[in-house]
Amino acid sequence: RKEVEQDPGPFNVPEGATVAFNCTYSNSASQSFFWYRQDCRKEPKLLMSVYSSGNEDGRFTAQLNRASQYISLLIRDSKLSDSATYLCVVTLYGGATNKLIFGTGTLLAVQP
Amino acid sequence: DADVTQTPRNRITKTGKRIMLECSQTKGHDRMYWYRQDPGLGLRLIYYSFDVKDINKGEISDGYSVSRQAQAKFSLSLESAIPNQTALYFCATSDVLAGYNEQFFGPGTRLTVL
């Protein structure tokens, strides 16, 4: 079983739509959670951290369910510029080691 | 100017050749990382370094070596390249004082081994 699993998509949605991505992680000791965005042939960039209480940044809302080991990202009022791959990322802490574990990503294509 | 730079950006080489990928950063971060990205496999950690005297293997270090020449420089070497090392390679940095482990990535090096 992969440590972080995502539906690869693609999710094809019209502009203005609301879209949600899900992610599950296998290690219950995971301590920090993030969504990164990666544009085609570009480097990943942090989109937002995910907190237990849920958090919102403009049109983006992230949720964490530790009991189900599940993370979600909701995008409202999709824009063409939201088209990208969204990577779910968890961190495991062990001694001095803080390593990011990346999911394979979910591809979003927003259509005009 | 970019905070994390990688050279070269693209490289085509032949099986058995020695290749070095270089990474430089101006962010002043102590921690640096090398990843490779393959379709369907996501980003996988090759090596990481928490300071100049600290080098650690990641999950897929076989066939690779690294050198941390200075706080700002971290190079990745393929001693004898093989075709399954064809991938997109990313360098990244992070700041131990950030409170969370956000990593800042370079633009990537696309390596093809024939």
Short mmCIF file of C-alpha atoms in Angstrom, two decimals:
data_model
loop_
_atom_site.label_atom_id
_atom_site.label_comp_id
_atom_site.label_asym_id
_atom_site.label_seq_id
_atom_site.Cartn_x
_atom_site.Cartn_y
_atom_site.Cartn_z
CA ARG A 1 0.00 0.00 0.00
CA LYS A 2 1.33 3.45 -0.89
CA GLU A 3 2.01 5.74 2.06
CA VAL A 4 0.00 8.54 0.49
CA GLU A 5 -2.73 7.76 -2.04
CA GLN A 6 -4.56 10.11 -4.37
CA ASP A 7 -6.93 9.70 -7.27
CA PRO A 8 -4.76 10.68 -10.28
CA GLY A 9 -7.71 12.13 -12.18
CA PRO A 10 -7.90 13.99 -14.46
CA PHE A 11 -10.69 16.06 -13.05
CA ASN A 12 -12.15 18.06 -15.93
CA VAL A 13 -14.39 20.85 -14.62
CA PRO A 14 -15.89 24.03 -16.10
CA GLU A 15 -14.86 27.44 -14.90
CA GLY A 16 -16.77 28.41 -11.80
CA ALA A 17 -17.28 24.85 -10.62
CA THR A 18 -16.48 23.53 -7.16
CA VAL A 19 -14.13 20.56 -7.10
CA ALA A 20 -12.84 18.41 -4.25
CA PHE A 21 -9.79 16.17 -4.05
CA ASN A 22 -9.20 13.49 -1.48
CA CYS A 23 -6.08 11.88 -0.13
CA THR A 24 -5.48 9.04 2.32
CA TYR A 25 -2.31 8.28 4.25
CA SER A 26 -1.29 4.98 5.77
CA ASN A 27 0.93 5.95 8.71
CA SER A 28 -1.07 7.04 11.74
CA ALA A 29 2.10 8.67 13.12
CA SER A 30 2.02 11.29 10.37
CA GLN A 31 2.13 14.68 11.98
CA SER A 32 1.95 17.46 9.41
CA PHE A 33 -0.04 17.72 6.23
CA PHE A 34 0.17 19.90 3.16
CA TRP A 35 -1.15 20.48 -0.30
CA TYR A 36 1.41 21.40 -2.93
CA ARG A 37 0.61 22.56 -6.46
CA GLN A 38 2.69 21.57 -9.47
CA ASP A 39 2.21 23.13 -12.89
CA CYS A 40 3.15 21.12 -15.94
CA ARG A 41 6.93 20.64 -16.16
CA LYS A 42 7.47 22.98 -13.21
CA GLU A 43 8.54 22.55 -9.62
CA PRO A 44 6.07 21.85 -6.79
CA LYS A 45 5.09 24.82 -4.64
CA LEU A 46 3.34 24.89 -1.29
CA LEU A 47 -0.35 25.72 -1.68
CA MET A 48 -1.42 25.41 1.93
CA SER A 49 -0.87 23.55 5.16
CA VAL A 50 -3.70 21.41 6.54
CA TYR A 51 -4.72 21.78 10.17
CA SER A 52 -6.91 19.54 12.30
CA SER A 53 -9.49 22.27 12.67
CA GLY A 54 -9.66 22.81 8.92
CA ASN A 55 -8.42 25.94 7.23
CA GLU A 56 -9.36 28.22 4.41
CA ASP A 57 -7.35 30.44 2.10
CA GLY A 58 -9.56 32.36 -0.28
CA ARG A 59 -11.24 29.86 -2.59
CA PHE A 60 -9.31 26.93 -1.12
CA THR A 61 -10.38 24.91 1.91
CA ALA A 62 -8.38 22.06 3.42
CA GLN A 63 -9.67 19.49 5.89
CA LEU A 64 -7.96 16.79 7.92
CA ASN A 65 -9.62 13.76 9.49
CA ARG A 66 -7.03 11.98 11.64
CA ALA A 67 -9.37 9.17 12.66
CA SER A 68 -9.92 8.21 9.02
CA GLN A 69 -6.40 9.27 7.92
CA TYR A 70 -7.94 11.40 5.23
CA ILE A 71 -7.15 14.86 3.83
CA SER A 72 -9.23 16.90 1.43
CA LEU A 73 -8.88 20.02 -0.68
CA LEU A 74 -11.91 21.96 -1.90
CA ILE A 75 -11.60 24.58 -4.62
CA ARG A 76 -14.55 26.91 -5.13
CA ASP A 77 -15.24 29.03 -8.21
CA SER A 78 -12.55 27.28 -10.26
CA LYS A 79 -10.38 29.45 -12.51
CA LEU A 80 -8.49 28.45 -15.63
CA SER A 81 -5.33 29.25 -13.70
CA ASP A 82 -6.17 26.52 -11.16
CA SER A 83 -5.32 23.89 -13.79
CA ALA A 84 -2.38 21.97 -12.32
CA THR A 85 -1.48 18.81 -10.44
CA TYR A 86 -2.24 18.91 -6.72
CA LEU A 87 0.09 16.90 -4.50
CA CYS A 88 -0.95 15.65 -1.09
CA VAL A 89 2.02 15.61 1.29
CA VAL A 90 2.51 14.30 4.81
CA THR A 91 5.44 14.60 7.17
CA LEU A 92 6.84 11.93 9.43
CA TYR A 93 9.04 12.99 12.28
CA GLY A 94 11.68 10.64 13.61
CA GLY A 95 14.62 11.92 15.60
CA ALA A 96 16.20 14.66 13.53
CA THR A 97 14.44 13.52 10.42
CA ASN A 98 11.59 15.52 9.01
CA LYS A 99 10.74 13.99 5.66
CA LEU A 100 7.97 14.83 3.27
CA ILE A 101 6.07 11.92 1.75
CA PHE A 102 4.43 12.89 -1.52
CA GLY A 103 1.36 11.48 -3.15
CA THR A 104 1.46 11.01 -6.91
CA GLY A 105 -0.87 13.93 -7.46
CA THR A 106 -4.33 14.69 -8.82
CA LEU A 107 -4.56 16.45 -12.17
CA LEU A 108 -7.11 19.25 -12.46
CA ALA A 109 -8.08 20.71 -15.83
CA VAL A 110 -10.44 23.68 -15.68
CA GLN A 111 -12.25 24.19 -18.98
CA PRO A 112 -13.45 27.55 -20.35
CA ASP B 1 16.69 35.80 -9.51
CA ALA B 2 15.48 32.34 -8.44
CA ASP B 3 16.23 31.35 -4.85
CA VAL B 4 16.99 27.72 -5.78
CA THR B 5 18.77 27.06 -9.05
CA GLN B 6 19.70 23.82 -10.77
CA THR B 7 22.15 23.11 -13.55
CA PRO B 8 21.85 21.78 -16.13
CA ARG B 9 18.14 22.11 -16.85
CA ASN B 10 18.20 19.36 -19.46
CA ARG B 11 20.73 16.64 -20.11
CA ILE B 12 20.90 13.68 -22.45
CA THR B 13 23.63 11.17 -21.77
CA LYS B 14 24.59 7.59 -22.50
CA THR B 15 24.61 4.52 -20.32
CA GLY B 16 27.75 4.27 -18.20
CA LYS B 17 28.57 7.98 -18.20
CA ARG B 18 29.18 9.90 -14.98
CA ILE B 19 26.79 12.80 -14.52
CA MET B 20 26.69 15.58 -11.94
CA LEU B 21 23.65 17.69 -11.24
CA GLU B 22 24.21 20.87 -9.30
CA CYS B 23 22.00 22.85 -6.95
CA SER B 24 22.59 26.26 -5.44
CA GLN B 25 20.40 28.29 -3.10
CA THR B 26 20.37 31.85 -1.84
CA LYS B 27 17.70 31.30 0.81
CA GLY B 28 20.21 30.68 3.60
CA HIS B 29 18.56 27.37 4.48
CA ASP B 30 20.53 24.64 6.20
CA ARG B 31 18.53 21.73 4.83
CA MET B 32 18.80 20.54 1.26
CA TYR B 33 17.25 17.60 -0.58
CA TRP B 34 17.41 15.73 -3.86
CA TYR B 35 14.29 14.08 -5.31
CA ARG B 36 13.43 12.33 -8.51
CA GLN B 37 9.99 12.38 -10.08
CA ASP B 38 8.66 9.65 -12.33
CA PRO B 39 5.18 9.41 -13.86
CA GLY B 40 2.86 7.47 -11.57
CA LEU B 41 5.41 7.33 -8.76
CA GLY B 42 5.47 10.85 -7.48
CA LEU B 43 8.46 12.50 -5.87
CA ARG B 44 10.91 10.18 -4.14
CA LEU B 45 13.73 11.26 -1.86
CA ILE B 46 17.24 10.32 -2.97
CA TYR B 47 19.46 12.07 -0.40
CA TYR B 48 19.13 14.86 2.12
CA SER B 49 21.49 17.01 4.13
CA PHE B 50 20.69 18.98 7.26
CA ASP B 51 23.99 20.85 7.27
CA VAL B 52 27.39 20.75 5.59
CA LYS B 53 28.60 17.84 7.74
CA ASP B 54 25.38 15.85 7.59
CA ILE B 55 24.45 13.59 4.65
CA ASN B 56 21.66 11.02 4.77
CA LYS B 57 20.29 8.47 2.37
CA GLY B 58 16.71 8.70 1.28
CA GLU B 59 14.49 5.91 0.04
CA ILE B 60 16.21 5.41 -3.34
CA SER B 61 19.90 6.26 -2.90
CA ASP B 62 21.37 3.27 -4.77
CA GLY B 63 23.30 4.41 -7.84
CA TYR B 64 23.58 7.98 -6.58
CA SER B 65 26.01 9.95 -4.44
CA VAL B 66 25.96 13.53 -3.16
CA SER B 67 28.31 16.23 -2.00
CA ARG B 68 27.46 19.22 0.20
CA GLN B 69 30.25 21.59 -0.78
CA ALA B 70 28.92 24.51 1.21
CA GLN B 71 25.70 25.55 2.92
CA ALA B 72 24.44 26.87 -0.38
CA LYS B 73 25.50 24.01 -2.67
CA PHE B 74 24.40 20.40 -2.90
CA SER B 75 25.32 18.26 -5.90
CA LEU B 76 24.02 14.90 -7.01
CA SER B 77 26.16 12.44 -8.97
CA LEU B 78 25.26 9.42 -11.01
CA GLU B 79 28.50 7.44 -11.08
CA SER B 80 27.48 5.22 -13.99
CA ALA B 81 24.17 6.30 -15.47
CA ILE B 82 21.60 3.70 -16.50
CA PRO B 83 18.37 4.14 -18.50
CA ASN B 84 16.06 3.69 -15.49
CA GLN B 85 17.62 6.82 -14.00
CA THR B 86 15.84 8.80 -16.69
CA ALA B 87 13.62 11.15 -14.68
CA LEU B 88 12.96 14.71 -13.59
CA TYR B 89 15.27 15.62 -10.70
CA PHE B 90 14.46 18.31 -8.17
CA CYS B 91 16.59 19.95 -5.53
CA ALA B 92 14.81 21.48 -2.55
CA THR B 93 15.65 23.44 0.59
CA SER B 94 13.95 24.03 3.92
CA ASP B 95 14.48 26.15 6.98
CA VAL B 96 14.64 24.31 10.29
CA LEU B 97 13.30 27.41 12.04
CA ALA B 98 10.17 27.64 9.88
CA GLY B 99 8.14 25.62 12.34
CA TYR B 100 6.88 23.33 9.61
CA ASN B 101 8.68 21.57 6.89
CA GLU B 102 7.81 23.66 3.83
CA GLN B 103 10.29 22.88 1.11
CA PHE B 104 11.30 25.22 -1.71
CA PHE B 105 12.09 23.50 -4.96
CA GLY B 106 14.42 24.33 -7.80
CA PRO B 107 13.14 24.31 -11.39
CA GLY B 108 14.23 20.73 -12.01
CA THR B 109 16.67 18.92 -14.28
CA ARG B 110 15.29 16.67 -16.95
CA LEU B 111 17.75 13.80 -17.39
CA THR B 112 17.57 11.25 -20.18
CA VAL B 113 19.89 8.24 -20.16
CA LEU B 114 20.08 6.42 -23.48
#
